[in-house]
Amino acid sequence: MPERIVILGGGFAGSAIARALRRQPLDITVIDQHNYYLFQPLLYQVATGELLAEAIATPQRRMLHGHGLRFRMGQAVAIDLSSRSILLADGDRVEFDVLFIALGTVTNFFGNEAIARHALQIKGIEAAEEARSRIFSALEAASHCRDGEQRRQWLHFVIAGGGAAGVELCGALLELLRDILPREYPELRADEIQVTLVHGDAVLLPGFAVSLQAYAARALRQMGAQLRIRTHVTDYDGQTVQCDPGPPIPARTLFWTAGVTASPLAATLPGVKGRGGRIVVDPYLRLPGHPEVFVLGDIACSDRGAPWPQVAPFALQTARYAARVLQCRRLDQPFPAPFSYHDPGSMVVLGRFDGVCQIDRLRLRCRGGFAWILWLSLHLYRIIGTRNRLRALLDWSGDYLRRNTAVQLVRDRFWR
């Protein structure tokens, strides 16, 4: 009887480990609460109407079909290591011999319930589509608002967090507003729009070279962004963003990109937890004391050296490495050297035909159009499925060439 392999999570790491093991004589089941694989790095473009959600989502069953893999749509609520079983929200149990945990992260509001209640985040298709609706709802509300103070609130958009997600969202939002205002909202003036990026650190894009950080900040300012550096968002009631230090910001829209934390299920597992609730693993990416359990992707944490980044390349590398370890164990062969992350580089798009790129192993640091082309090529390559690549290209063509937003639908009114 083949070993029963269960993969919790169908994101970057989960999908990669499923593909890596598909040709081995194993009984493999992938469990995810959604029935699609989501290319999360482009969610901010769904939020700003540049892409349809369908362009970055691929049905799990289509991906797994023909490879002897099974898919189970469900949400894991408990992992019983003693009985080697997983309890799902519907009451079913799924047993395993080997478990791969690749549950990823959720938005971290750092215990601030008011911000969690009123702010927008873009961690998932539903959240990204809600964010898009809120943007256009704000424009619609401002278009007929006669009260000057309320009008300014509707037209002020605040982004908390100056990492890659916050910077890319800021650039995309600025371009969206610049393009659609004169054409579709002639009653609104461009000088009424404000986009403020609030960041707690001293510089944007931590981890990038100083020259690229400065370029990104300069590019956003030239596009019209207001940057508040060394400033933390401390509270939000849906109308006013409280900051420390500095004055409050009157705004009806706050996007939260200031942090993530491990999936809540990680806290129920034994062992040491690292920053953000991540699970500290052994040198072979296994849960200490449980060699049958591998921890992959964003929720894996090392107690050796610098913390691992929570990015797609890291997730893919953990999956490929864990597949090799499992194969060595099955064939009773020596394990490979302990896992080590090899950074392929980082890139961030700032706007139309503009971006920054850093690849340390090639000593490459570039900006502008060349960095944008590298970003575009890599993201098209990583989107799974020819149909999705064509959808993305068509949406981008409309946005970049005709300056036309792909999606402007308001799913619901959020006027208060």
Coordinates of C-alpha atoms in Angstrom, one line a residue:
M1 CA 0.0 0.0 0.0
P2 CA 1.5 3.4 -1.0
E3 CA 2.3 6.0 1.6
R4 CA -0.5 8.4 2.3
I5 CA 0.8 11.9 1.6
V6 CA -1.3 14.9 2.7
I7 CA -0.5 18.4 1.6
L8 CA -2.2 21.2 3.6
G9 CA -2.4 24.3 1.4
G10 CA -2.5 24.7 -2.3
G11 CA -0.4 27.9 -2.7
F12 CA 3.2 28.2 -4.0
A13 CA 4.7 25.6 -1.7
G14 CA 1.8 23.2 -1.7
S15 CA 1.4 23.1 -5.4
A16 CA 5.1 22.8 -5.9
I17 CA 5.5 19.8 -3.6
A18 CA 2.5 18.1 -5.3
R19 CA 4.1 18.6 -8.7
A20 CA 7.5 17.3 -7.4
L21 CA 6.0 14.1 -6.0
R22 CA 3.5 13.3 -8.7
R23 CA 5.6 10.7 -10.5
Q24 CA 6.3 8.7 -7.3
P25 CA 4.2 5.7 -6.2
L26 CA 2.4 7.7 -3.5
D27 CA -1.2 8.3 -2.4
I28 CA -1.2 12.1 -2.5
T29 CA -4.1 14.4 -1.4
V30 CA -4.0 18.2 -1.5
I31 CA -6.3 20.0 0.9
D32 CA -7.2 23.7 0.6
Q33 CA -10.1 25.8 1.7
H34 CA -10.3 27.3 -1.9
N35 CA -10.7 25.3 -5.0
Y36 CA -8.1 27.4 -6.9
Y37 CA -4.4 28.1 -6.9
L38 CA -3.8 31.9 -6.5
F39 CA -0.9 33.9 -7.8
Q40 CA -0.8 36.2 -4.8
P41 CA 1.9 38.7 -6.0
L42 CA -0.6 40.2 -8.4
L43 CA -3.5 40.6 -6.0
Y44 CA -2.8 44.3 -5.7
Q45 CA -3.6 44.6 -9.5
V46 CA -7.0 43.0 -8.9
A47 CA -7.5 45.6 -6.1
T48 CA -6.8 48.4 -8.5
G49 CA -8.8 47.0 -11.4
E50 CA -5.8 46.2 -13.6
L51 CA -6.5 42.5 -13.7
L52 CA -9.5 40.2 -13.5
A53 CA -9.3 37.8 -10.6
E54 CA -9.6 34.9 -13.0
A55 CA -6.3 35.9 -14.6
I56 CA -4.4 34.9 -11.5
A57 CA -6.4 31.9 -10.3
T58 CA -6.3 28.4 -11.6
P59 CA -8.7 25.6 -10.5
Q60 CA -6.9 23.1 -8.4
R61 CA -8.5 20.1 -10.1
R62 CA -7.4 21.3 -13.5
M63 CA -3.8 21.6 -12.2
L64 CA -3.8 18.1 -10.5
H65 CA -5.7 16.3 -13.2
G66 CA -3.9 13.4 -14.9
H67 CA -1.1 13.2 -12.3
G68 CA -2.6 10.7 -9.9
L69 CA -3.3 13.5 -7.4
R70 CA -6.5 14.1 -5.4
F71 CA -7.9 17.4 -4.3
R72 CA -10.1 17.9 -1.3
M73 CA -11.7 21.3 -0.7
G74 CA -11.9 21.9 3.0
Q75 CA -10.5 23.8 5.9
A76 CA -8.3 22.1 8.4
V77 CA -9.2 23.0 12.0
A78 CA -6.9 20.6 13.9
I79 CA -3.9 18.4 13.3
D80 CA -3.6 15.3 15.6
L81 CA 0.0 14.1 15.4
S82 CA -0.6 11.1 17.7
S83 CA -3.1 9.6 15.4
R84 CA -1.7 11.2 12.2
S85 CA -4.9 12.7 11.1
I86 CA -6.4 16.0 10.2
L87 CA -9.8 17.2 11.3
L88 CA -11.7 19.3 8.7
A89 CA -14.3 21.9 9.4
D90 CA -17.1 19.6 8.1
G91 CA -16.2 16.9 10.7
D92 CA -14.3 14.6 8.3
R93 CA -10.9 13.2 9.2
V94 CA -8.1 12.7 6.7
E95 CA -5.3 10.3 7.8
F96 CA -1.7 10.6 6.7
D97 CA 1.7 8.9 6.8
V98 CA 3.6 12.0 5.8
L99 CA 2.2 15.5 6.1
F100 CA 3.4 18.7 4.3
I101 CA 2.1 21.9 6.0
A102 CA 2.1 24.8 3.6
L103 CA -0.7 26.9 5.0
G104 CA 0.9 30.3 4.4
T105 CA 0.1 33.5 6.3
V106 CA -2.8 35.8 7.1
T107 CA -2.8 39.5 7.6
N108 CA -1.4 40.7 10.9
F109 CA -3.2 43.6 12.5
F110 CA -1.0 43.2 15.7
G111 CA -4.0 42.9 17.9
N112 CA -5.6 46.2 16.9
E113 CA -9.3 45.3 16.6
A114 CA -10.3 48.8 15.3
I115 CA -7.9 48.6 12.4
A116 CA -8.8 45.0 11.6
R117 CA -12.5 46.1 11.5
H118 CA -12.2 49.2 9.3
A119 CA -9.0 48.8 7.2
L120 CA -8.8 46.9 3.9
Q121 CA -6.3 44.2 3.2
I122 CA -5.6 42.3 0.0
K123 CA -4.8 38.8 1.2
G124 CA -7.1 36.8 -1.1
I125 CA -9.4 37.3 -4.0
E126 CA -12.5 38.4 -2.0
A127 CA -10.4 41.0 -0.1
A128 CA -8.9 42.3 -3.3
E129 CA -12.2 42.7 -5.0
E130 CA -13.7 44.4 -1.9
A131 CA -10.7 46.8 -2.0
R132 CA -11.5 47.6 -5.6
S133 CA -15.1 48.2 -4.8
R134 CA -14.2 50.5 -2.0
I135 CA -11.9 52.6 -4.3
F136 CA -14.7 53.2 -6.8
S137 CA -17.3 53.6 -4.1
A138 CA -15.2 56.4 -2.6
L139 CA -15.0 58.1 -6.0
E140 CA -18.7 57.8 -6.5
A141 CA -19.4 59.2 -3.1
A142 CA -17.1 62.1 -3.6
S143 CA -18.5 62.9 -7.0
H144 CA -21.8 64.2 -5.5
C145 CA -20.6 65.2 -2.0
R146 CA -21.2 68.9 -1.2
D147 CA -19.5 68.9 2.2
G148 CA -15.9 69.9 1.7
E149 CA -14.4 68.0 4.7
Q150 CA -16.3 64.7 3.8
R151 CA -15.2 65.1 0.2
R152 CA -11.6 65.3 1.2
Q153 CA -12.0 62.2 3.3
W154 CA -13.5 60.2 0.4
L155 CA -10.6 61.3 -1.9
H156 CA -7.8 60.5 0.6
F157 CA -6.4 57.0 0.3
V158 CA -3.9 55.8 2.9
I159 CA -1.6 52.8 2.7
A160 CA 0.1 51.4 5.8
G161 CA 3.3 49.6 5.1
G162 CA 6.2 50.4 2.8
G163 CA 7.4 47.0 1.9
A164 CA 7.0 45.5 -1.6
A165 CA 3.2 45.1 -1.3
G166 CA 2.6 48.6 -0.1
V167 CA 4.8 50.2 -2.6
E168 CA 3.3 48.3 -5.6
L169 CA -0.2 49.1 -4.4
C170 CA 0.7 52.7 -4.0
G171 CA 2.1 53.0 -7.5
A172 CA -0.9 51.1 -9.1
L173 CA -3.4 53.2 -7.2
L174 CA -1.8 56.5 -8.2
E175 CA -1.8 55.4 -11.9
L176 CA -5.5 54.3 -11.6
L177 CA -6.6 57.6 -10.2
R178 CA -4.5 59.6 -12.7
D179 CA -5.9 57.7 -15.7
I180 CA -9.6 57.5 -14.9
L181 CA -10.3 60.9 -13.2
P182 CA -10.3 63.2 -16.3
R183 CA -12.1 60.7 -18.5
E184 CA -14.8 59.2 -16.2
Y185 CA -15.0 61.6 -13.2
P186 CA -14.8 65.1 -14.7
E187 CA -16.6 66.5 -11.6
L188 CA -13.5 65.6 -9.6
R189 CA -10.2 67.5 -9.8
A190 CA -6.8 65.7 -9.8
D191 CA -5.5 68.1 -7.1
E192 CA -8.3 66.9 -4.7
I193 CA -6.9 63.3 -4.7
Q194 CA -4.4 62.4 -2.0
V195 CA -2.5 59.1 -1.6
T196 CA -0.4 58.8 1.5
L197 CA 2.0 55.9 2.2
V198 CA 2.8 55.5 5.9
H199 CA 5.8 53.4 6.8
G200 CA 7.3 52.7 10.2
D201 CA 10.9 52.1 9.1
A202 CA 13.4 54.7 8.0
V203 CA 13.3 53.7 4.3
L204 CA 10.9 52.0 1.9
L205 CA 11.6 48.5 0.5
P206 CA 13.7 47.0 3.4
G207 CA 16.3 44.7 2.0
F208 CA 16.9 46.6 -1.3
A209 CA 20.0 48.6 -2.0
V210 CA 20.0 52.2 -0.7
S211 CA 20.1 53.6 -4.2
L212 CA 17.0 51.6 -5.2
Q213 CA 15.1 52.5 -2.0
A214 CA 15.8 56.2 -2.8
Y215 CA 14.7 55.7 -6.4
A216 CA 11.4 54.1 -5.4
A217 CA 10.7 56.9 -2.9
R218 CA 11.5 59.6 -5.5
A219 CA 9.3 57.8 -8.2
L220 CA 6.3 57.6 -5.9
R221 CA 6.6 61.3 -4.9
Q222 CA 6.9 62.3 -8.5
M223 CA 3.6 60.4 -9.2
G224 CA 2.0 62.4 -6.4
A225 CA 2.3 60.2 -3.3
Q226 CA 2.8 61.7 0.2
L227 CA 5.3 59.6 2.2
R228 CA 5.3 59.6 6.0
I229 CA 8.4 57.7 7.0
R230 CA 9.2 56.6 10.6
T231 CA 5.5 56.8 11.3
H232 CA 3.2 54.1 12.6
V233 CA -0.6 53.8 12.1
T234 CA -2.0 53.3 15.6
D235 CA -5.7 53.4 15.2
Y236 CA -8.5 53.8 12.6
D237 CA -12.2 54.4 13.1
G238 CA -13.2 54.4 9.4
Q239 CA -12.8 58.1 9.0
T240 CA -9.5 59.2 10.7
V241 CA -6.2 57.4 10.6
Q242 CA -4.3 58.0 13.9
C243 CA -0.5 58.1 13.5
D244 CA 2.5 58.2 15.8
P245 CA 4.2 60.5 15.5
G246 CA 2.4 63.2 13.5
P247 CA -1.1 64.5 13.0
P248 CA -4.0 62.3 12.2
I249 CA -5.1 61.8 8.5
P250 CA -8.7 62.2 7.6
A251 CA -9.5 59.4 5.2
R252 CA -12.3 57.0 4.5
T253 CA -10.0 54.3 3.0
L254 CA -7.0 52.7 4.7
F255 CA -5.2 49.8 3.1
W256 CA -3.2 47.6 5.5
T257 CA 0.0 46.0 4.1
A258 CA 2.0 46.3 7.3
G259 CA 2.6 42.7 8.2
V260 CA 1.6 39.0 8.1
T261 CA 1.5 36.3 10.6
A262 CA 1.4 32.5 10.3
S263 CA -1.8 30.6 9.7
P264 CA -3.6 30.2 13.1
L265 CA -3.3 26.4 12.9
A266 CA 0.5 26.8 13.3
A267 CA 0.0 27.9 16.9
T268 CA -1.6 24.6 17.8
L269 CA 1.4 22.5 16.8
P270 CA 4.2 21.7 19.4
G271 CA 7.6 23.2 19.3
V272 CA 9.2 26.6 19.3
K273 CA 7.6 29.5 17.4
G274 CA 9.5 32.3 15.7
R275 CA 8.6 35.8 14.7
G276 CA 5.1 36.1 13.4
G277 CA 4.1 32.7 14.7
R278 CA 6.3 30.8 12.3
I279 CA 7.3 27.2 13.1
V280 CA 10.9 26.6 13.9
V281 CA 12.0 23.5 11.9
D282 CA 15.0 21.2 11.9
P283 CA 17.7 21.4 9.3
Y284 CA 15.6 19.2 6.9
L285 CA 12.4 21.4 7.2
R286 CA 10.7 18.9 9.5
L287 CA 8.8 19.6 12.7
P288 CA 11.2 18.8 15.5
G289 CA 10.3 15.4 17.1
H290 CA 8.0 14.5 14.2
P291 CA 10.1 13.5 11.1
E292 CA 6.9 12.6 9.3
V293 CA 5.8 16.3 9.2
F294 CA 7.4 18.9 6.9
V295 CA 6.8 22.6 7.2
L296 CA 7.1 24.6 4.0
G297 CA 6.9 28.1 2.7
D298 CA 6.0 31.2 4.7
I299 CA 5.3 29.5 8.0
A300 CA 8.7 27.8 8.2
C301 CA 11.4 29.4 10.4
S302 CA 15.0 28.6 11.0
D303 CA 16.8 29.1 14.3
R304 CA 20.1 29.5 12.4
G305 CA 21.3 32.8 11.0
A306 CA 19.1 35.4 9.3
P307 CA 15.3 34.8 9.1
W308 CA 14.1 33.3 5.9
P309 CA 12.1 35.7 3.7
Q310 CA 8.4 35.1 3.1
V311 CA 8.5 35.2 -0.7
A312 CA 7.5 32.9 -3.5
P313 CA 11.0 31.7 -4.4
F314 CA 11.6 30.6 -0.8
A315 CA 8.3 28.6 -0.8
L316 CA 9.3 26.9 -4.1
Q317 CA 12.7 26.0 -2.8
T318 CA 11.4 24.5 0.4
A319 CA 9.0 22.3 -1.7
R320 CA 11.7 21.0 -4.0
Y321 CA 14.1 20.4 -1.1
A322 CA 11.4 18.5 1.0
A323 CA 10.6 16.3 -2.0
R324 CA 14.3 15.3 -2.2
V325 CA 14.4 14.5 1.5
L326 CA 11.2 12.4 1.3
Q327 CA 12.7 10.5 -1.7
C328 CA 15.9 9.8 0.2
R329 CA 14.0 8.5 3.2
R330 CA 11.9 6.2 1.0
L331 CA 15.0 4.8 -0.7
D332 CA 17.0 4.7 2.5
Q333 CA 19.6 7.0 1.1
P334 CA 21.6 9.7 2.9
F335 CA 19.8 13.0 3.2
P336 CA 21.0 16.0 1.2
A337 CA 22.8 18.8 3.0
P338 CA 20.6 20.9 5.3
F339 CA 18.3 23.3 3.6
S340 CA 19.8 26.6 2.6
Y341 CA 17.9 29.4 0.9
H342 CA 19.4 30.8 -2.3
D343 CA 18.1 34.3 -3.0
P344 CA 17.3 34.7 -6.8
G345 CA 16.7 38.4 -6.4
S346 CA 13.9 40.8 -5.7
M347 CA 11.9 43.1 -8.0
V348 CA 9.1 45.6 -7.5
V349 CA 7.0 47.4 -10.1
L350 CA 6.5 51.1 -9.4
G351 CA 4.3 52.1 -12.2
R352 CA 3.9 52.0 -16.0
F353 CA 7.2 50.9 -17.5
D354 CA 9.0 51.5 -14.2
G355 CA 10.4 49.3 -11.4
V356 CA 13.4 48.3 -9.4
C357 CA 15.3 45.0 -9.5
Q358 CA 18.1 43.6 -7.3
I359 CA 19.9 40.3 -8.0
D360 CA 22.8 40.0 -5.7
R361 CA 24.3 36.8 -7.1
L362 CA 24.7 38.6 -10.5
R363 CA 25.6 41.9 -8.9
L364 CA 22.7 43.3 -10.8
R365 CA 20.8 46.4 -9.6
C366 CA 18.6 48.1 -12.1
R367 CA 15.7 50.5 -12.3
G368 CA 13.3 52.0 -14.8
G369 CA 12.1 50.2 -17.9
F370 CA 14.6 47.3 -17.9
A371 CA 13.6 46.4 -14.3
W372 CA 9.9 46.6 -15.4
I373 CA 10.5 44.2 -18.3
L374 CA 12.2 41.7 -16.0
W375 CA 9.3 41.9 -13.6
L376 CA 6.7 41.4 -16.4
S377 CA 8.6 38.4 -17.9
L378 CA 9.0 36.7 -14.6
H379 CA 5.4 37.2 -13.5
L380 CA 4.0 36.0 -16.8
Y381 CA 6.2 32.9 -16.6
R382 CA 5.0 32.1 -13.1
I383 CA 1.3 32.5 -13.8
I384 CA 0.1 28.9 -14.2
G385 CA -1.8 28.1 -17.4
T386 CA -1.7 29.6 -21.0
R387 CA -5.3 30.8 -20.6
N388 CA -4.4 32.9 -17.5
R389 CA -1.3 34.3 -19.2
L390 CA -3.4 35.5 -22.1
R391 CA -6.0 37.0 -19.8
A392 CA -3.3 38.9 -18.0
L393 CA -1.7 40.1 -21.2
L394 CA -5.1 41.3 -22.5
D395 CA -5.8 43.1 -19.3
W396 CA -2.4 44.7 -19.2
S397 CA -2.7 45.7 -22.8
G398 CA -5.9 47.6 -22.1
D399 CA -4.3 49.2 -19.0
Y400 CA -0.9 50.1 -20.3
L401 CA -1.6 50.9 -24.0
R402 CA -5.1 52.4 -23.8
R403 CA -4.9 53.5 -20.2
N404 CA -8.1 51.7 -19.6
T405 CA -8.8 49.9 -16.3
A406 CA -9.9 46.3 -16.8
V407 CA -12.5 46.2 -14.0
Q408 CA -14.4 49.2 -12.5
L409 CA -17.4 47.4 -11.0
V410 CA -18.7 48.3 -7.5
R411 CA -20.0 45.1 -6.0
D412 CA -21.5 46.8 -3.0
R413 CA -21.9 50.4 -1.7
F414 CA -19.8 51.2 1.3
W415 CA -21.0 54.7 1.9
R416 CA -21.4 55.6 5.5

